[in-house]
Structures are given as structure tokens and as C-alpha cells.
Amino acid sequence: MTTTLTQGMIQEAADYIRSKSNVTPKLGLILGSGLGVLAEHIDDAVSIAYQDIPYFPQSTVEGHAGEMLIGTVQGTSVVLMKGRFHMYEGYGPELTAFPVRVMKALGVSKLLVTNAAGGINTSYEPGDLMLISDHINMTGRNPLAGPNDPELGPRFPDMSEAYSRKLREIAKQVAYEKDIPLQEGVYVGLLGPSYETPAEIRMFRTLGADAVGMSTVSEVIVARHAGIEVLGISCISNMAAGILDQPLSHEEVIETTDRVREKFLNLVLGIIPKL
Ligand code: HPA
């Protein structure tokens, strides 16, 4: 299914959100499985259910609540997505990234994406936080396929610094000052929803991936198309398939993200005012 999302649809969604909040957000935040805790730290938050926003799909996954929050975090105006849309839910890549288009229309110039990911790099441990240095899009899909609207961005957007070096330096500095260990590596994004096989994980390791997940890449492609600077942080929620002698489960993902909640929050709250 390919949905062509037009500027009119983007504007309609943005107008609806603007009718609920006077804040002009400069930073967008997309929080992954179990990482929604930041939502509790927004001042004067206005909450908008996804179901009320024109053209927004529903979030169907356990651990992903569906609401958008607008307010300020430590004085920075933000729009936050608590829960995101995944292609494995059956949505096309352009729909999973639609909120990024809407954020851009609202005024966002920087985006912080977070996710839970399986650790492929064997020096990682569940509970580690990883700054995303780059990604490999293995979903087989691209949200920009189809007609290009030049007012939204170029036909062939550059992806050579998909995850801003400058923003990564800021994140590293904050992590250092707060004494929070931070890995840095490459995220491979897959369609899902089945977890990978051990053979697939060995292949991705050979290809240079450090962590694997089922989100983020479409959002980041659209963000770059729209000229938004991106910072990405993965929570290594489990070791990827075949590394440990145990099966993978969504429960483990949620348990680990719960466990790192304070560390994650501390890091992100330190980064936001510096972006
Ligand atoms: N694989 C894919 N996606 C994931 C994983 C994983 O091991 N952990 C959390 N999201």
C-alpha cells in the first residue's frame, strides 16, 4: 500500500495540533518502547490522542501509548510522540514517518529519536545506551518512494550525515559530564515483526551493524528530506538472536527499558537544553 501524503494533509494535522496548543515546538521527540517516561517531565503539557489528529494512524503495540504531547522541557519547546507507528503494524513507510512531516510543519528543526534495540555488538550489554552514529535501512522500503514534492525536500536527499555529528558531540559531552556510559554504533532497521534469526544477526554484524530494531529509519529519512537535524539513541534492551542461549521476548525488551528509565531520563534531560 502506498499512500501519497500531501501537503494539505500535513497542514490539516498541524492546524489541528496548533488549535490545541500555543507552543511552537523547535524540538521533536519520538520515544520508543518503554521509553515514554520523558513525557512525565514536560511542563504545561497538552496531550492530544493520535486518534484525534487528522490522518494519524493508531499505535497498536503493547508498550506504545498513542499520544502527542506539546509543552516545554527545561525551557525548550517540544513536541513529543509517545509511541510511534511501525511498518510491521501494516503501515506504509510514509505513514510511519507522517508525524515527522507534521512536526516540521509545526516548526521543528531538530529531532531526537529513541528506540529499543537488540545488541549485535558482543561488547554491548542489555541496559546499555547507544548513540546512533548511522543506520542501515534493511526494511526494503523507503518513505520517499513515489512522487516527490520539491516543497517538502529534494528528490535525492543526502544521507551522508543522517545523524548529526554536532548533536552527537553534544550528547557525548553530556554523557561524560553525567558519568553515563554511552556506546556509539550503527543501527540496522528491519521490517519485523519476527525477531531475527542467529544467521541474520551474524550477517548484520559482518555488514557493520551494532544494534537492530524495527523502527526509526523511515522517520530519519523523512527528517533528513525535510532538513531536520537528527539525534538518535537506542536502549539496548536485549542481546540480538543467537548471542545468548535464550529466546527473545517483548517482555524482556520492556523489562530492560524499565530498568534503564532513570539513566535514560537523566541523559536525555541533560541533552535537551543543549540542542
Ligand atoms: N531485534 C529487533 N528489534 C528489537 C530487538 C531485537 O533484538 N530488541 C528490541 N527491538
PDB file of C-alpha atoms and ligand atoms in Angstrom:
ATOM      1  CA  MET A   1       0.000   0.000   0.000  1.00  0.00           C
ATOM      2  CA  THR A   2       1.378   3.391  -0.936  1.00  0.00           C
ATOM      3  CA  THR A   3      -0.352   6.427   0.481  1.00  0.00           C
ATOM      4  CA  THR A   4       0.676   9.727  -1.004  1.00  0.00           C
ATOM      5  CA  LEU A   5       0.626  12.138   1.890  1.00  0.00           C
ATOM      6  CA  THR A   6       0.093  15.605   0.552  1.00  0.00           C
ATOM      7  CA  GLN A   7       0.988  18.990   1.969  1.00  0.00           C
ATOM      8  CA  GLY A   8      -2.717  19.577   2.532  1.00  0.00           C
ATOM      9  CA  MET A   9      -2.922  16.550   4.838  1.00  0.00           C
ATOM     10  CA  ILE A  10       0.213  17.610   6.674  1.00  0.00           C
ATOM     11  CA  GLN A  11      -1.170  21.121   7.168  1.00  0.00           C
ATOM     12  CA  GLU A  12      -4.522  19.812   8.342  1.00  0.00           C
ATOM     13  CA  ALA A  13      -2.879  17.679  11.019  1.00  0.00           C
ATOM     14  CA  ALA A  14      -0.591  20.570  12.027  1.00  0.00           C
ATOM     15  CA  ASP A  15      -3.532  23.012  12.176  1.00  0.00           C
ATOM     16  CA  TYR A  16      -5.422  20.669  14.457  1.00  0.00           C
ATOM     17  CA  ILE A  17      -2.446  20.420  16.809  1.00  0.00           C
ATOM     18  CA  ARG A  18      -1.962  24.196  16.744  1.00  0.00           C
ATOM     19  CA  SER A  19      -5.592  24.629  17.708  1.00  0.00           C
ATOM     20  CA  LYS A  20      -4.827  22.734  20.939  1.00  0.00           C
ATOM     21  CA  SER A  21      -1.553  24.386  21.949  1.00  0.00           C
ATOM     22  CA  ASN A  22       0.076  27.788  21.510  1.00  0.00           C
ATOM     23  CA  VAL A  23       3.578  26.387  21.851  1.00  0.00           C
ATOM     24  CA  THR A  24       5.713  26.463  18.690  1.00  0.00           C
ATOM     25  CA  PRO A  25       7.939  23.424  19.159  1.00  0.00           C
ATOM     26  CA  LYS A  26      11.527  23.588  17.977  1.00  0.00           C
ATOM     27  CA  LEU A  27      12.485  20.080  19.072  1.00  0.00           C
ATOM     28  CA  GLY A  28      10.663  16.878  18.152  1.00  0.00           C
ATOM     29  CA  LEU A  29      10.950  13.779  20.319  1.00  0.00           C
ATOM     30  CA  ILE A  30       9.920  10.273  19.315  1.00  0.00           C
ATOM     31  CA  LEU A  31      10.038   7.829  22.191  1.00  0.00           C
ATOM     32  CA  GLY A  32      10.305   4.115  21.638  1.00  0.00           C
ATOM     33  CA  SER A  33       9.059   1.069  23.565  1.00  0.00           C
ATOM     34  CA  GLY A  34       9.173   1.617  27.290  1.00  0.00           C
ATOM     35  CA  LEU A  35      10.971   4.964  26.923  1.00  0.00           C
ATOM     36  CA  GLY A  36       7.900   7.162  27.320  1.00  0.00           C
ATOM     37  CA  VAL A  37       8.957   8.315  30.797  1.00  0.00           C
ATOM     38  CA  LEU A  38      10.167  11.647  29.443  1.00  0.00           C
ATOM     39  CA  ALA A  39       6.543  12.536  28.797  1.00  0.00           C
ATOM     40  CA  GLU A  40       6.132  12.980  32.560  1.00  0.00           C
ATOM     41  CA  HIS A  41       8.711  15.752  32.513  1.00  0.00           C
ATOM     42  CA  ILE A  42       7.030  18.114  30.101  1.00  0.00           C
ATOM     43  CA  ASP A  43       5.888  21.382  31.659  1.00  0.00           C
ATOM     44  CA  ASP A  44       2.396  22.644  30.837  1.00  0.00           C
ATOM     45  CA  ALA A  45       1.874  19.623  28.607  1.00  0.00           C
ATOM     46  CA  VAL A  46      -1.086  19.498  26.293  1.00  0.00           C
ATOM     47  CA  SER A  47      -1.931  15.917  25.323  1.00  0.00           C
ATOM     48  CA  ILE A  48      -3.533  15.042  22.020  1.00  0.00           C
ATOM     49  CA  ALA A  49      -4.620  11.467  21.331  1.00  0.00           C
ATOM     50  CA  TYR A  50      -3.397  10.143  17.976  1.00  0.00           C
ATOM     51  CA  GLN A  51      -6.939   9.134  17.164  1.00  0.00           C
ATOM     52  CA  ASP A  52      -7.970  12.801  17.183  1.00  0.00           C
ATOM     53  CA  ILE A  53      -5.259  14.032  14.821  1.00  0.00           C
ATOM     54  CA  PRO A  54      -6.309  14.030  11.157  1.00  0.00           C
ATOM     55  CA  TYR A  55      -4.685  11.218   9.141  1.00  0.00           C
ATOM     56  CA  PHE A  56      -2.760   9.853  12.119  1.00  0.00           C
ATOM     57  CA  PRO A  57      -2.740   6.083  12.269  1.00  0.00           C
ATOM     58  CA  GLN A  58      -3.318   4.257  15.539  1.00  0.00           C
ATOM     59  CA  SER A  59      -0.494   2.798  17.565  1.00  0.00           C
ATOM     60  CA  THR A  60      -1.328  -0.854  18.130  1.00  0.00           C
ATOM     61  CA  VAL A  61       1.603  -2.221  20.109  1.00  0.00           C
ATOM     62  CA  GLU A  62       1.709  -3.022  23.780  1.00  0.00           C
ATOM     63  CA  GLY A  63       4.131  -0.647  25.486  1.00  0.00           C
ATOM     64  CA  HIS A  64       3.434   2.112  22.945  1.00  0.00           C
ATOM     65  CA  ALA A  65       0.805   4.560  24.126  1.00  0.00           C
ATOM     66  CA  GLY A  66      -0.635   6.747  21.423  1.00  0.00           C
ATOM     67  CA  GLU A  67      -0.449  10.411  22.328  1.00  0.00           C
ATOM     68  CA  MET A  68       1.284  13.542  21.240  1.00  0.00           C
ATOM     69  CA  LEU A  69       2.364  15.997  23.902  1.00  0.00           C
ATOM     70  CA  ILE A  70       3.295  19.614  23.417  1.00  0.00           C
ATOM     71  CA  GLY A  71       4.964  21.750  26.035  1.00  0.00           C
ATOM     72  CA  THR A  72       8.405  22.653  27.304  1.00  0.00           C
ATOM     73  CA  VAL A  73      11.234  20.597  28.750  1.00  0.00           C
ATOM     74  CA  GLN A  74      13.709  22.682  30.744  1.00  0.00           C
ATOM     75  CA  GLY A  75      12.656  25.745  28.778  1.00  0.00           C
ATOM     76  CA  THR A  76      12.902  24.097  25.333  1.00  0.00           C
ATOM     77  CA  SER A  77       9.641  23.925  23.392  1.00  0.00           C
ATOM     78  CA  VAL A  78       8.974  20.353  22.332  1.00  0.00           C
ATOM     79  CA  VAL A  79       6.500  18.133  20.591  1.00  0.00           C
ATOM     80  CA  LEU A  80       6.718  14.577  21.796  1.00  0.00           C
ATOM     81  CA  MET A  81       5.352  11.387  20.304  1.00  0.00           C
ATOM     82  CA  LYS A  82       4.693   8.840  22.988  1.00  0.00           C
ATOM     83  CA  GLY A  83       4.592   5.727  20.903  1.00  0.00           C
ATOM     84  CA  ARG A  84       5.251   5.523  17.185  1.00  0.00           C
ATOM     85  CA  PHE A  85       3.997   3.738  14.081  1.00  0.00           C
ATOM     86  CA  HIS A  86       5.814   0.740  12.707  1.00  0.00           C
ATOM     87  CA  MET A  87       5.747  -0.840   9.303  1.00  0.00           C
ATOM     88  CA  TYR A  88       5.167  -4.237  10.912  1.00  0.00           C
ATOM     89  CA  GLU A  89       1.781  -2.925  12.038  1.00  0.00           C
ATOM     90  CA  GLY A  90       0.925  -2.805   8.361  1.00  0.00           C
ATOM     91  CA  TYR A  91       1.509   0.912   7.783  1.00  0.00           C
ATOM     92  CA  GLY A  92       3.434   2.069   4.767  1.00  0.00           C
ATOM     93  CA  PRO A  93       6.769   3.784   5.448  1.00  0.00           C
ATOM     94  CA  GLU A  94       5.385   7.213   4.505  1.00  0.00           C
ATOM     95  CA  LEU A  95       2.658   6.824   7.102  1.00  0.00           C
ATOM     96  CA  THR A  96       5.105   5.752   9.824  1.00  0.00           C
ATOM     97  CA  ALA A  97       7.030   8.961   9.125  1.00  0.00           C
ATOM     98  CA  PHE A  98       3.968  11.203   8.738  1.00  0.00           C
ATOM     99  CA  PRO A  99       4.363  12.618  12.277  1.00  0.00           C
ATOM    100  CA  VAL A 100       7.823  13.879  11.278  1.00  0.00           C
ATOM    101  CA  ARG A 101       6.273  15.833   8.412  1.00  0.00           C
ATOM    102  CA  VAL A 102       3.727  17.261  10.816  1.00  0.00           C
ATOM    103  CA  MET A 103       6.463  18.181  13.293  1.00  0.00           C
ATOM    104  CA  LYS A 104       8.289  20.038  10.538  1.00  0.00           C
ATOM    105  CA  ALA A 105       5.092  21.935   9.692  1.00  0.00           C
ATOM    106  CA  LEU A 106       4.798  22.880  13.374  1.00  0.00           C
ATOM    107  CA  GLY A 107       8.274  24.418  13.316  1.00  0.00           C
ATOM    108  CA  VAL A 108      10.592  21.609  14.437  1.00  0.00           C
ATOM    109  CA  SER A 109      14.223  21.877  13.281  1.00  0.00           C
ATOM    110  CA  LYS A 110      15.760  19.106  15.400  1.00  0.00           C
ATOM    111  CA  LEU A 111      14.555  15.612  16.171  1.00  0.00           C
ATOM    112  CA  LEU A 112      15.547  13.215  18.926  1.00  0.00           C
ATOM    113  CA  VAL A 113      14.557   9.633  18.124  1.00  0.00           C
ATOM    114  CA  THR A 114      14.840   6.851  20.657  1.00  0.00           C
ATOM    115  CA  ASN A 115      14.184   3.158  20.386  1.00  0.00           C
ATOM    116  CA  ALA A 116      14.718  -0.198  21.996  1.00  0.00           C
ATOM    117  CA  ALA A 117      17.164  -2.333  20.025  1.00  0.00           C
ATOM    118  CA  GLY A 118      18.840  -5.709  20.157  1.00  0.00           C
ATOM    119  CA  GLY A 119      22.597  -5.605  20.712  1.00  0.00           C
ATOM    120  CA  ILE A 120      24.560  -7.128  17.837  1.00  0.00           C
ATOM    121  CA  ASN A 121      27.940  -5.881  19.018  1.00  0.00           C
ATOM    122  CA  THR A 122      29.013  -8.530  21.538  1.00  0.00           C
ATOM    123  CA  SER A 123      30.745  -5.960  23.731  1.00  0.00           C
ATOM    124  CA  TYR A 124      27.326  -4.445  24.493  1.00  0.00           C
ATOM    125  CA  GLU A 125      25.111  -5.466  27.394  1.00  0.00           C
ATOM    126  CA  PRO A 126      21.362  -5.202  27.894  1.00  0.00           C
ATOM    127  CA  GLY A 127      20.722  -1.847  29.544  1.00  0.00           C
ATOM    128  CA  ASP A 128      23.448  -0.010  27.593  1.00  0.00           C
ATOM    129  CA  LEU A 129      22.550   3.210  25.835  1.00  0.00           C
ATOM    130  CA  MET A 130      23.879   3.621  22.293  1.00  0.00           C
ATOM    131  CA  LEU A 131      24.198   6.820  20.352  1.00  0.00           C
ATOM    132  CA  ILE A 132      23.244   6.041  16.762  1.00  0.00           C
ATOM    133  CA  SER A 133      26.128   7.071  14.508  1.00  0.00           C
ATOM    134  CA  ASP A 134      24.474   5.865  11.305  1.00  0.00           C
ATOM    135  CA  HIS A 135      21.879   3.429  10.103  1.00  0.00           C
ATOM    136  CA  ILE A 136      21.399   0.652   7.574  1.00  0.00           C
ATOM    137  CA  ASN A 137      17.915   0.596   6.100  1.00  0.00           C
ATOM    138  CA  MET A 138      17.066  -3.086   5.688  1.00  0.00           C
ATOM    139  CA  THR A 139      13.310  -2.629   5.676  1.00  0.00           C
ATOM    140  CA  GLY A 140      13.240  -2.930   1.914  1.00  0.00           C
ATOM    141  CA  ARG A 141      11.097   0.214   1.831  1.00  0.00           C
ATOM    142  CA  ASN A 142      11.710   3.927   1.601  1.00  0.00           C
ATOM    143  CA  PRO A 143       9.205   6.568   2.722  1.00  0.00           C
ATOM    144  CA  LEU A 144      10.258   8.858  -0.127  1.00  0.00           C
ATOM    145  CA  ALA A 145       9.431   6.403  -2.911  1.00  0.00           C
ATOM    146  CA  GLY A 146       6.765   7.797  -5.194  1.00  0.00           C
ATOM    147  CA  PRO A 147       6.240  11.336  -6.447  1.00  0.00           C
ATOM    148  CA  ASN A 148       8.453  13.939  -4.777  1.00  0.00           C
ATOM    149  CA  ASP A 149       7.040  17.246  -3.618  1.00  0.00           C
ATOM    150  CA  PRO A 150      10.008  19.642  -4.002  1.00  0.00           C
ATOM    151  CA  GLU A 151       8.482  21.935  -1.395  1.00  0.00           C
ATOM    152  CA  LEU A 152       8.953  19.182   1.162  1.00  0.00           C
ATOM    153  CA  GLY A 153      12.512  18.317   0.159  1.00  0.00           C
ATOM    154  CA  PRO A 154      14.802  17.220  -2.663  1.00  0.00           C
ATOM    155  CA  ARG A 155      14.223  14.156  -4.845  1.00  0.00           C
ATOM    156  CA  PHE A 156      17.565  12.642  -3.820  1.00  0.00           C
ATOM    157  CA  PRO A 157      18.318  13.741  -0.267  1.00  0.00           C
ATOM    158  CA  ASP A 158      21.837  13.367   1.068  1.00  0.00           C
ATOM    159  CA  MET A 159      22.168  10.813   3.871  1.00  0.00           C
ATOM    160  CA  SER A 160      25.907  11.152   4.488  1.00  0.00           C
ATOM    161  CA  GLU A 161      25.355  12.644   7.936  1.00  0.00           C
ATOM    162  CA  ALA A 162      21.936  11.283   8.776  1.00  0.00           C
ATOM    163  CA  TYR A 163      22.698  11.530  12.496  1.00  0.00           C
ATOM    164  CA  SER A 164      24.211  14.942  13.116  1.00  0.00           C
ATOM    165  CA  ARG A 165      27.834  14.888  14.174  1.00  0.00           C
ATOM    166  CA  LYS A 166      27.339  18.136  16.065  1.00  0.00           C
ATOM    167  CA  LEU A 167      24.372  16.777  18.037  1.00  0.00           C
ATOM    168  CA  ARG A 168      26.247  13.562  18.753  1.00  0.00           C
ATOM    169  CA  GLU A 169      29.117  15.576  20.202  1.00  0.00           C
ATOM    170  CA  ILE A 170      26.654  17.357  22.485  1.00  0.00           C
ATOM    171  CA  ALA A 171      25.206  14.015  23.624  1.00  0.00           C
ATOM    172  CA  LYS A 172      28.673  12.610  24.304  1.00  0.00           C
ATOM    173  CA  GLN A 173      29.653  15.676  26.306  1.00  0.00           C
ATOM    174  CA  VAL A 174      26.507  15.436  28.440  1.00  0.00           C
ATOM    175  CA  ALA A 175      27.048  11.701  28.982  1.00  0.00           C
ATOM    176  CA  TYR A 176      30.640  12.386  30.028  1.00  0.00           C
ATOM    177  CA  GLU A 177      29.642  15.157  32.446  1.00  0.00           C
ATOM    178  CA  LYS A 178      26.937  12.994  33.992  1.00  0.00           C
ATOM    179  CA  ASP A 179      29.150   9.921  34.041  1.00  0.00           C
ATOM    180  CA  ILE A 180      26.643   7.918  31.993  1.00  0.00           C
ATOM    181  CA  PRO A 181      28.314   5.258  29.823  1.00  0.00           C
ATOM    182  CA  LEU A 182      27.311   5.698  26.191  1.00  0.00           C
ATOM    183  CA  GLN A 183      28.091   3.332  23.346  1.00  0.00           C
ATOM    184  CA  GLU A 184      28.106   4.590  19.782  1.00  0.00           C
ATOM    185  CA  GLY A 185      27.220   2.443  16.809  1.00  0.00           C
ATOM    186  CA  VAL A 186      25.263   1.626  13.684  1.00  0.00           C
ATOM    187  CA  TYR A 187      21.547   0.770  13.876  1.00  0.00           C
ATOM    188  CA  VAL A 188      20.090  -1.608  11.333  1.00  0.00           C
ATOM    189  CA  GLY A 189      16.361  -1.122  10.787  1.00  0.00           C
ATOM    190  CA  LEU A 190      14.244  -4.104   9.736  1.00  0.00           C
ATOM    191  CA  LEU A 191      10.602  -4.562   8.883  1.00  0.00           C
ATOM    192  CA  GLY A 192       9.872  -7.128  11.631  1.00  0.00           C
ATOM    193  CA  PRO A 193       7.741  -8.211  13.414  1.00  0.00           C
ATOM    194  CA  SER A 194       9.526 -11.538  13.863  1.00  0.00           C
ATOM    195  CA  TYR A 195      12.837 -11.164  15.597  1.00  0.00           C
ATOM    196  CA  GLU A 196      15.885 -12.079  13.549  1.00  0.00           C
ATOM    197  CA  THR A 197      17.470 -15.484  13.199  1.00  0.00           C
ATOM    198  CA  PRO A 198      21.003 -16.032  14.535  1.00  0.00           C
ATOM    199  CA  ALA A 199      22.225 -16.298  10.916  1.00  0.00           C
ATOM    200  CA  GLU A 200      20.711 -12.920  10.097  1.00  0.00           C
ATOM    201  CA  ILE A 201      22.365 -11.390  13.129  1.00  0.00           C
ATOM    202  CA  ARG A 202      25.756 -12.793  12.080  1.00  0.00           C
ATOM    203  CA  MET A 203      25.186 -11.297   8.643  1.00  0.00           C
ATOM    204  CA  PHE A 204      24.300  -7.869  10.054  1.00  0.00           C
ATOM    205  CA  ARG A 205      27.382  -7.958  12.275  1.00  0.00           C
ATOM    206  CA  THR A 206      29.524  -8.660   9.207  1.00  0.00           C
ATOM    207  CA  LEU A 207      27.809  -5.754   7.461  1.00  0.00           C
ATOM    208  CA  GLY A 208      28.818  -3.377  10.229  1.00  0.00           C
ATOM    209  CA  ALA A 209      25.700  -3.141  12.380  1.00  0.00           C
ATOM    210  CA  ASP A 210      25.907  -2.824  16.172  1.00  0.00           C
ATOM    211  CA  ALA A 211      22.216  -2.855  17.055  1.00  0.00           C
ATOM    212  CA  VAL A 212      18.983  -3.967  15.408  1.00  0.00           C
ATOM    213  CA  GLY A 213      15.426  -2.732  15.610  1.00  0.00           C
ATOM    214  CA  MET A 214      12.136  -2.325  13.768  1.00  0.00           C
ATOM    215  CA  SER A 215      11.685   1.440  13.710  1.00  0.00           C
ATOM    216  CA  THR A 216      13.455   4.776  13.245  1.00  0.00           C
ATOM    217  CA  VAL A 217      14.905   4.502   9.725  1.00  0.00           C
ATOM    218  CA  SER A 218      11.820   5.835   7.882  1.00  0.00           C
ATOM    219  CA  GLU A 219      11.434   8.667  10.360  1.00  0.00           C
ATOM    220  CA  VAL A 220      15.059   9.655   9.949  1.00  0.00           C
ATOM    221  CA  ILE A 221      14.916   9.504   6.147  1.00  0.00           C
ATOM    222  CA  VAL A 222      11.908  11.836   6.155  1.00  0.00           C
ATOM    223  CA  ALA A 223      13.554  14.119   8.722  1.00  0.00           C
ATOM    224  CA  ARG A 224      16.637  14.480   6.525  1.00  0.00           C
ATOM    225  CA  HIS A 225      14.462  15.061   3.475  1.00  0.00           C
ATOM    226  CA  ALA A 226      12.774  17.856   5.437  1.00  0.00           C
ATOM    227  CA  GLY A 227      16.124  19.337   6.527  1.00  0.00           C
ATOM    228  CA  ILE A 228      15.688  18.367  10.183  1.00  0.00           C
ATOM    229  CA  GLU A 229      18.840  17.555  12.186  1.00  0.00           C
ATOM    230  CA  VAL A 230      18.640  14.196  13.948  1.00  0.00           C
ATOM    231  CA  LEU A 231      19.990  12.706  17.147  1.00  0.00           C
ATOM    232  CA  GLY A 232      19.255   9.027  17.823  1.00  0.00           C
ATOM    233  CA  ILE A 233      19.632   6.990  20.991  1.00  0.00           C
ATOM    234  CA  SER A 234      18.982   3.266  21.281  1.00  0.00           C
ATOM    235  CA  CYS A 235      18.419   1.430  24.514  1.00  0.00           C
ATOM    236  CA  ILE A 236      19.983  -1.997  24.128  1.00  0.00           C
ATOM    237  CA  SER A 237      17.094  -3.969  25.563  1.00  0.00           C
ATOM    238  CA  ASN A 238      18.393  -7.471  24.846  1.00  0.00           C
ATOM    239  CA  MET A 239      21.214  -9.185  23.068  1.00  0.00           C
ATOM    240  CA  ALA A 240      20.243  -9.994  19.481  1.00  0.00           C
ATOM    241  CA  ALA A 241      19.277 -13.535  18.477  1.00  0.00           C
ATOM    242  CA  GLY A 242      21.876 -16.263  18.855  1.00  0.00           C
ATOM    243  CA  ILE A 243      24.270 -14.317  21.094  1.00  0.00           C
ATOM    244  CA  LEU A 244      22.922 -15.713  24.354  1.00  0.00           C
ATOM    245  CA  ASP A 245      21.450 -19.150  24.758  1.00  0.00           C
ATOM    246  CA  GLN A 246      17.918 -17.869  25.331  1.00  0.00           C
ATOM    247  CA  PRO A 247      14.899 -16.854  23.277  1.00  0.00           C
ATOM    248  CA  LEU A 248      13.973 -13.217  22.703  1.00  0.00           C
ATOM    249  CA  SER A 249      10.766 -11.719  24.030  1.00  0.00           C
ATOM    250  CA  HIS A 250       8.958  -8.399  24.072  1.00  0.00           C
ATOM    251  CA  GLU A 251       8.706  -8.798  27.876  1.00  0.00           C
ATOM    252  CA  GLU A 252      12.494  -8.685  28.123  1.00  0.00           C
ATOM    253  CA  VAL A 253      12.538  -5.532  25.983  1.00  0.00           C
ATOM    254  CA  ILE A 254      10.051  -3.806  28.291  1.00  0.00           C
ATOM    255  CA  GLU A 255      11.778  -5.067  31.465  1.00  0.00           C
ATOM    256  CA  THR A 256      15.133  -3.668  30.355  1.00  0.00           C
ATOM    257  CA  THR A 257      13.779  -0.310  29.241  1.00  0.00           C
ATOM    258  CA  ASP A 258      12.063  -0.049  32.648  1.00  0.00           C
ATOM    259  CA  ARG A 259      15.360  -0.761  34.341  1.00  0.00           C
ATOM    260  CA  VAL A 260      17.273   1.953  32.457  1.00  0.00           C
ATOM    261  CA  ARG A 261      14.490   4.503  32.847  1.00  0.00           C
ATOM    262  CA  GLU A 262      16.398   6.804  35.260  1.00  0.00           C
ATOM    263  CA  LYS A 263      19.656   6.674  33.321  1.00  0.00           C
ATOM    264  CA  PHE A 264      17.892   7.346  30.041  1.00  0.00           C
ATOM    265  CA  LEU A 265      15.902  10.205  31.525  1.00  0.00           C
ATOM    266  CA  ASN A 266      18.950  11.746  33.132  1.00  0.00           C
ATOM    267  CA  LEU A 267      20.835  11.672  29.828  1.00  0.00           C
ATOM    268  CA  VAL A 268      18.016  12.998  27.700  1.00  0.00           C
ATOM    269  CA  LEU A 269      17.061  15.745  30.177  1.00  0.00           C
ATOM    270  CA  GLY A 270      20.709  16.822  30.111  1.00  0.00           C
ATOM    271  CA  ILE A 271      20.843  16.861  26.323  1.00  0.00           C
ATOM    272  CA  ILE A 272      17.594  18.699  25.533  1.00  0.00           C
ATOM    273  CA  PRO A 273      18.556  22.173  26.789  1.00  0.00           C
ATOM    274  CA  LYS A 274      21.832  21.960  24.826  1.00  0.00           C
ATOM    275  CA  LEU A 275      20.277  21.119  21.468  1.00  0.00           C
TER     276      LEU A 275
HETATM  277  N1  HPA B   1      15.517  -7.229  17.206  1.00  0.00           N
HETATM  278  C1  HPA B   1      14.703  -6.368  16.564  1.00  0.00           C
HETATM  279  N2  HPA B   1      14.086  -5.380  17.195  1.00  0.00           N
HETATM  280  C2  HPA B   1      14.285  -5.246  18.502  1.00  0.00           C
HETATM  281  C3  HPA B   1      15.106  -6.107  19.227  1.00  0.00           C
HETATM  282  C4  HPA B   1      15.753  -7.166  18.542  1.00  0.00           C
HETATM  283  O1  HPA B   1      16.513  -7.962  19.110  1.00  0.00           O
HETATM  284  N3  HPA B   1      15.077  -5.696  20.525  1.00  0.00           N
HETATM  285  C5  HPA B   1      14.263  -4.608  20.562  1.00  0.00           C
HETATM  286  N4  HPA B   1      13.777  -4.333  19.351  1.00  0.00           N
END
